[in-house]
Amino acid sequence: MPWYNYVNVGLLCVIWVIIFKDLNKYKAARSTWLIFLGIYTLIEFISMPLEMKGINNLWLYNSSKPIQFILLALYFTKTLNFEKTKKRIFLIFSLLLCTLSFFFTDFSNYNSLPDIVFNSVIIILCINYFYLLIKYDDFIYLSESEFWYCAGLFIYYVTSLCINGTLNFLIQTNLDVARKLFYFLVINSFIFYFLIIYALLAGKKK
Amino acid sequence: MGNTIYYIIIIASFVFLLLAFFIIYLAIFHNKRKSIFRQQLLQTQLEIQEQTLKTISEEIHDNVGQVLSLAKLNLNTVGAIADQQVQSKIDSTKDLVSKAINDLRDLSRSLHGEKIGEIGLQEAIANELKIIQNTGQFETELNINGQLYKQDPQKEMVLFRIVQEALHNAVKHSSADHLKVLMNYNAAYFSLTITDDGNGFAPDQLLTSQSGIGLKSMRNRAALIGGEFDVHSSKDGTAISIQLPNFKPLNP
């Protein structure tokens, strides 16, 4: 097993240990987020043995991406306090995107187009969150809010946008470059984990 | 070619990452600024409370207390004076008690923070000037230019406390005969000027010394609500002005 997989497993375990210590609190406050993280962890844990056995595990990632996207969309409708109509329209739009993405997905390969679309929507939602935070008159306690969770998602999706967007093309034309960029994605996910750990611990410290 | 693409993608990702950090930093920075503002506002409210209690204490001791003592003295002497003088004593006592009631009512009006938000800034200032005028020692005047509009109640309260402090200082230290407040309602800004024809002081010295706490407090309060504070003083009198740029009325 390559080194990054050990780190990956280790960091995800740390996150879940922190969550399990206060599971009821997280269940009540951000259940959608918890399901998203659960599916994310499950995919990581199932795909690792497959990778070690040399079996293509991309179908796992590709089939879970629309589900994760819908969960994040739901999470943001709550976080951004969307009104009923706006929430419905946005969720219909997200479901439409997911359905459409199946037509452009090759389940045994990387799929740049759906990735770009999903990443862009999440990035826009994160920017919207920060914009509202700046516009809002009163200050908020960052550790008690969704701030660090949104910051983690924002950095994760913004940084991987360029790489995910070009990965399909690079795998076909220049596999070496694609491999090098893969490490960048790995480090990016570690930054994401660290921010989530920070968010969880900061929320606990209160 | 391969390396060029690699570097382009890495650089682009870094630029995006920096952009993300910048946006997050901006959100943290703004939140911090709002937190500092709230702390300052709380501190000012505490200061105002402190000052309010001091004013109540002074007012009760110097004014209401004296009047009621006099009333009590009147009543104590009723038994010892001739019958024809009793009615006059009782009338005098009635007047004194009425004065004490009026003084307490004025005091309550002038100190009640929420009331200021209810009746509006101009009404609160007019009341304050009326109280000073009623002492018989000062001529007061309130001039209002432009179309009146209501503003954020917290800002109105801070502005009112600045006016109160300025008037209080003028009454106490300036030996003035005439006190004037000018309120200027403009579409782009709001300004407030408090003038007196007293013997003036050196504002620069006072602002840098330990004794000019009142003046410093006024300047800090003006800064708290985003206002510009200015003092001009000479032997012919003093003018204190506060200007609020980018003023946003609540009900235009």
PDB file of N, CA, C and O in Angstrom, chain A residues 8 17-18 33 40 44 55 58 69 88 130 133 154 159 191:
ATOM      1  N   ASN A   8      -4.015   8.771   4.485  1.00  0.00           N
ATOM      2  CA  ASN A   8      -5.445   8.929   4.190  1.00  0.00           C
ATOM      3  C   ASN A   8      -6.308   8.222   5.248  1.00  0.00           C
ATOM      4  O   ASN A   8      -7.203   8.838   5.856  1.00  0.00           O
ATOM      5  N   VAL A  17     -13.022   9.454  14.876  1.00  0.00           N
ATOM      6  CA  VAL A  17     -12.905   9.320  16.347  1.00  0.00           C
ATOM      7  C   VAL A  17     -13.458  10.578  17.011  1.00  0.00           C
ATOM      8  O   VAL A  17     -14.238  10.501  17.974  1.00  0.00           O
ATOM      9  N   ILE A  18     -13.067  11.742  16.453  1.00  0.00           N
ATOM     10  CA  ILE A  18     -13.562  13.010  17.031  1.00  0.00           C
ATOM     11  C   ILE A  18     -15.090  13.071  16.918  1.00  0.00           C
ATOM     12  O   ILE A  18     -15.780  13.461  17.865  1.00  0.00           O
ATOM     13  N   TRP A  33     -24.139  16.695   6.293  1.00  0.00           N
ATOM     14  CA  TRP A  33     -22.680  16.758   6.202  1.00  0.00           C
ATOM     15  C   TRP A  33     -22.062  15.423   6.661  1.00  0.00           C
ATOM     16  O   TRP A  33     -21.126  14.904   6.059  1.00  0.00           O
ATOM     17  N   TYR A  40     -18.103   9.460   1.690  1.00  0.00           N
ATOM     18  CA  TYR A  40     -16.725   9.769   1.245  1.00  0.00           C
ATOM     19  C   TYR A  40     -15.745   8.767   1.867  1.00  0.00           C
ATOM     20  O   TYR A  40     -14.912   8.176   1.177  1.00  0.00           O
ATOM     21  N   GLU A  44     -13.509   5.693   0.109  1.00  0.00           N
ATOM     22  CA  GLU A  44     -12.043   5.639   0.263  1.00  0.00           C
ATOM     23  C   GLU A  44     -11.629   4.264   0.798  1.00  0.00           C
ATOM     24  O   GLU A  44     -10.670   3.668   0.323  1.00  0.00           O
ATOM     25  N   ILE A  55      -7.425  -3.773  -9.200  1.00  0.00           N
ATOM     26  CA  ILE A  55      -8.757  -3.713  -9.838  1.00  0.00           C
ATOM     27  C   ILE A  55      -9.143  -2.238 -10.023  1.00  0.00           C
ATOM     28  O   ILE A  55      -8.898  -1.413  -9.141  1.00  0.00           O
ATOM     29  N   LEU A  58     -12.400   3.067 -10.253  1.00  0.00           N
ATOM     30  CA  LEU A  58     -12.964   4.367 -10.655  1.00  0.00           C
ATOM     31  C   LEU A  58     -14.495   4.357 -10.690  1.00  0.00           C
ATOM     32  O   LEU A  58     -15.119   5.393 -10.475  1.00  0.00           O
ATOM     33  N   PHE A  69     -22.576  14.998  -4.343  1.00  0.00           N
ATOM     34  CA  PHE A  69     -22.941  16.343  -4.794  1.00  0.00           C
ATOM     35  C   PHE A  69     -24.324  16.736  -4.259  1.00  0.00           C
ATOM     36  O   PHE A  69     -24.511  17.847  -3.744  1.00  0.00           O
ATOM     37  N   ARG A  88     -36.285  24.418  -3.385  1.00  0.00           N
ATOM     38  CA  ARG A  88     -36.846  23.440  -4.326  1.00  0.00           C
ATOM     39  C   ARG A  88     -36.202  23.576  -5.695  1.00  0.00           C
ATOM     40  O   ARG A  88     -35.785  22.591  -6.303  1.00  0.00           O
ATOM     41  N   PHE A 130     -19.453  32.837   1.964  1.00  0.00           N
ATOM     42  CA  PHE A 130     -18.507  33.856   2.462  1.00  0.00           C
ATOM     43  C   PHE A 130     -19.017  35.271   2.183  1.00  0.00           C
ATOM     44  O   PHE A 130     -18.816  36.172   2.989  1.00  0.00           O
ATOM     45  N   LEU A 133     -21.529  36.078   4.753  1.00  0.00           N
ATOM     46  CA  LEU A 133     -20.853  36.285   6.036  1.00  0.00           C
ATOM     47  C   LEU A 133     -20.282  37.710   6.120  1.00  0.00           C
ATOM     48  O   LEU A 133     -20.383  38.372   7.147  1.00  0.00           O
ATOM     49  N   PHE A 154     -14.315  24.589   0.273  1.00  0.00           N
ATOM     50  CA  PHE A 154     -13.924  25.601  -0.717  1.00  0.00           C
ATOM     51  C   PHE A 154     -12.506  25.345  -1.224  1.00  0.00           C
ATOM     52  O   PHE A 154     -12.265  25.284  -2.432  1.00  0.00           O
ATOM     53  N   THR A 159      -9.042  24.029  -5.469  1.00  0.00           N
ATOM     54  CA  THR A 159      -7.705  23.566  -5.851  1.00  0.00           C
ATOM     55  C   THR A 159      -7.781  22.395  -6.839  1.00  0.00           C
ATOM     56  O   THR A 159      -6.940  22.293  -7.740  1.00  0.00           O
ATOM     57  N   ILE A 191      -5.142  18.485   3.067  1.00  0.00           N
ATOM     58  CA  ILE A 191      -5.454  19.843   3.573  1.00  0.00           C
ATOM     59  C   ILE A 191      -6.926  19.891   4.000  1.00  0.00           C
ATOM     60  O   ILE A 191      -7.280  20.423   5.050  1.00  0.00           O
TER      61      ILE A 191
END
